[in-house]
XYZ file of N, CA and C in Angstrom:
231
model
N 1.009 -1.093 0.080
C -0.165 -0.335 0.019
C 1.207 1.066 0.134
N 0.536 2.359 -1.006
C 1.575 3.508 -0.913
C 0.831 4.657 -0.770
N 0.822 5.382 0.158
C 0.120 6.682 -0.044
C 0.868 8.114 -0.258
N 0.006 8.646 -1.175
C 0.840 9.762 -1.422
C 0.278 11.095 -0.163
N 0.423 11.239 0.799
C 0.279 11.764 1.772
C 1.406 12.795 2.148
N 0.841 14.152 2.604
C 2.345 14.137 3.481
C 2.560 13.908 4.537
N 3.661 14.066 5.117
C 3.837 12.712 6.654
C 2.946 13.303 7.838
N 2.547 14.718 8.049
C 1.642 14.867 9.115
C 0.142 14.506 8.712
N -0.317 14.275 7.499
C -1.684 13.606 7.592
C -1.480 12.269 7.938
N 0.023 11.626 7.950
C -0.346 10.019 8.482
C -0.303 10.076 9.849
N 0.183 11.045 10.823
C -0.084 10.932 12.134
C -1.057 10.479 12.682
N -1.038 9.572 13.569
C -2.170 8.780 14.214
C -2.707 7.813 13.307
N -2.716 7.514 12.271
C -3.028 6.293 11.443
C -2.375 5.161 11.898
N -2.495 3.793 11.942
C -2.171 2.679 11.965
C -2.109 2.081 10.618
N -0.802 1.230 10.695
C -1.108 0.454 9.176
C -0.612 -1.203 9.541
N -1.168 -1.941 9.134
C -0.828 -3.044 8.612
C 0.620 -3.468 7.552
N 1.598 -3.753 8.195
C 2.755 -3.915 7.225
C 2.861 -5.332 6.841
N 3.255 -5.479 5.633
C 3.696 -7.296 5.483
C 5.535 -7.033 5.276
N 6.023 -7.853 6.259
C 7.355 -8.131 6.190
C 8.077 -8.391 4.876
N 6.942 -8.708 3.811
C 7.882 -9.260 2.569
C 7.985 -7.831 1.835
N 7.099 -6.841 1.941
C 7.666 -5.516 0.951
C 8.341 -4.462 1.924
N 9.213 -4.951 2.876
C 10.091 -3.706 3.303
C 11.077 -4.200 2.416
N 12.065 -2.958 2.160
C 12.832 -2.675 1.288
C 13.981 -1.966 2.265
N 15.090 -2.704 2.746
C 16.134 -2.411 3.643
C 17.119 -1.708 2.683
N 17.979 -0.815 2.369
C 19.042 -0.327 1.633
C 20.138 -0.547 2.737
N 21.333 -0.717 2.037
C 22.527 -0.506 3.179
C 23.003 1.425 3.164
N 23.289 1.682 4.299
C 23.868 2.964 4.502
C 25.099 2.983 4.235
N 25.507 3.599 3.404
C 26.960 3.572 2.960
C 28.122 3.986 4.446
N 29.076 3.277 4.800
C 30.010 3.914 6.039
C 30.584 5.066 5.392
N 29.873 6.132 6.417
C 30.990 7.452 5.766
C 32.271 7.706 7.313
N 33.559 7.477 6.459
C 35.128 7.791 7.130
C 34.539 9.327 7.562
N 34.734 9.471 8.998
C 34.618 10.895 9.588
C 36.262 11.366 9.942
N 36.701 11.764 9.444
C 38.022 12.569 9.983
C 38.400 13.856 11.548
N 38.337 13.451 12.565
C 37.861 14.654 13.765
C 38.779 15.297 13.673
N 38.496 16.430 14.256
C 39.559 17.601 14.441
C 41.034 17.354 14.958
N 40.774 16.296 16.010
C 41.638 15.643 16.719
C 42.803 15.168 15.513
N 42.461 14.718 15.119
C 43.238 13.870 14.134
C 44.293 14.326 13.533
N 44.870 15.299 13.168
C 45.980 15.978 12.701
C 45.884 17.263 12.741
N 45.071 18.145 13.543
C 45.344 19.468 14.332
C 45.798 19.744 15.572
N 46.110 20.492 15.953
C 46.811 20.234 17.391
C 46.522 21.495 17.863
N 45.984 22.547 17.356
C 45.798 23.865 18.030
C 45.758 24.878 16.549
N 45.355 26.270 16.657
C 45.467 27.390 15.740
C 46.790 27.800 15.336
N 47.492 27.388 16.021
C 49.049 27.908 15.455
C 48.964 29.496 15.834
N 48.691 29.635 16.842
C 48.628 31.087 17.313
C 49.411 31.336 18.492
N 50.127 32.075 18.750
C 50.587 32.968 20.034
C 49.694 33.633 21.071
N 50.354 33.839 22.296
C 49.449 34.454 23.200
C 48.317 35.928 22.693
N 48.902 36.276 21.541
C 48.612 37.449 21.313
C 47.766 37.120 20.040
N 47.265 36.302 19.788
C 46.483 35.617 18.478
C 47.185 35.868 16.896
N 48.574 35.759 17.371
C 49.719 36.210 16.135
C 50.208 34.842 15.519
N 50.046 34.616 14.209
C 50.528 33.292 13.777
C 51.820 32.934 14.316
N 52.239 31.656 14.544
C 53.400 30.935 15.295
C 54.246 30.956 13.795
N 55.012 31.460 13.564
C 56.111 30.990 12.655
C 56.936 29.633 12.534
N 56.145 28.702 11.957
C 57.080 27.528 11.797
C 56.646 26.317 13.004
N 55.314 26.793 13.422
C 54.517 25.956 14.038
C 54.609 24.465 13.187
N 54.210 23.748 13.965
C 53.840 22.088 13.657
C 52.549 21.753 13.940
N 51.817 22.569 14.166
C 50.168 22.115 14.416
C 49.156 22.042 13.054
N 49.288 21.859 12.318
C 48.531 21.512 11.128
C 47.693 22.765 10.654
N 47.757 23.765 10.785
C 46.990 24.980 10.463
C 47.952 26.045 9.389
N 47.144 25.917 8.276
C 48.325 26.985 7.070
C 47.384 27.602 6.779
N 47.397 28.976 6.758
C 46.301 30.244 6.067
C 45.591 30.657 6.757
N 44.393 30.823 6.541
C 43.079 31.581 7.156
C 43.619 32.221 8.483
N 44.742 33.113 8.167
C 44.862 34.069 9.320
C 43.724 34.538 10.316
N 43.172 35.412 9.433
C 41.652 35.873 10.105
C 40.970 35.010 10.825
N 40.757 33.670 10.014
C 39.611 33.393 10.876
C 40.528 32.398 11.901
N 41.616 32.172 11.802
C 42.413 31.553 13.066
C 42.263 32.348 14.222
N 42.422 33.863 13.846
C 42.631 34.824 14.922
C 41.011 35.303 15.734
N 39.926 35.177 14.442
C 38.802 35.090 15.416
C 38.674 34.110 16.218
N 38.956 32.418 15.750
C 38.635 31.170 16.776
C 39.689 31.295 17.766
N 40.462 31.932 18.305
C 41.666 32.500 19.151
C 40.898 33.000 20.001
N 40.197 34.280 19.470
C 39.462 35.037 20.391
C 38.272 34.593 21.127
N 37.569 33.862 20.208
C 36.595 32.526 20.565
C 36.813 32.217 22.213
N 38.137 31.575 21.919
C 38.659 30.129 22.744
C 39.017 31.242 24.229
N 39.593 32.483 23.669
C 39.850 32.934 24.897
C 39.068 33.635 25.893
N 37.605 33.974 25.002
C 36.095 34.450 25.471
C 35.960 33.131 26.709
N 35.829 31.891 26.097
C 35.287 30.934 26.488
C 36.250 30.599 27.577
N 37.059 30.645 27.718
C 38.102 30.378 28.633
C 37.999 31.064 30.196
N 38.017 32.191 29.980
C 37.526 33.642 30.977
C 36.572 33.138 32.090
């Protein structure tokens, strides 16, 4: 049985489901890369200036890193 109704129209209705009609599709596994995987900091010093030759994994995006560093400081206070 197929109903072409919006979901809210189906609320409160009950249906008998034939298990042989249920189709289960496999969901592909998504590999996630966590922030902790290769970035250990924002690459900023205590004055929110980029650290030269840092080895923290951050490259470029200086303004965004400074903004993120400011937010981190505000949260820590």
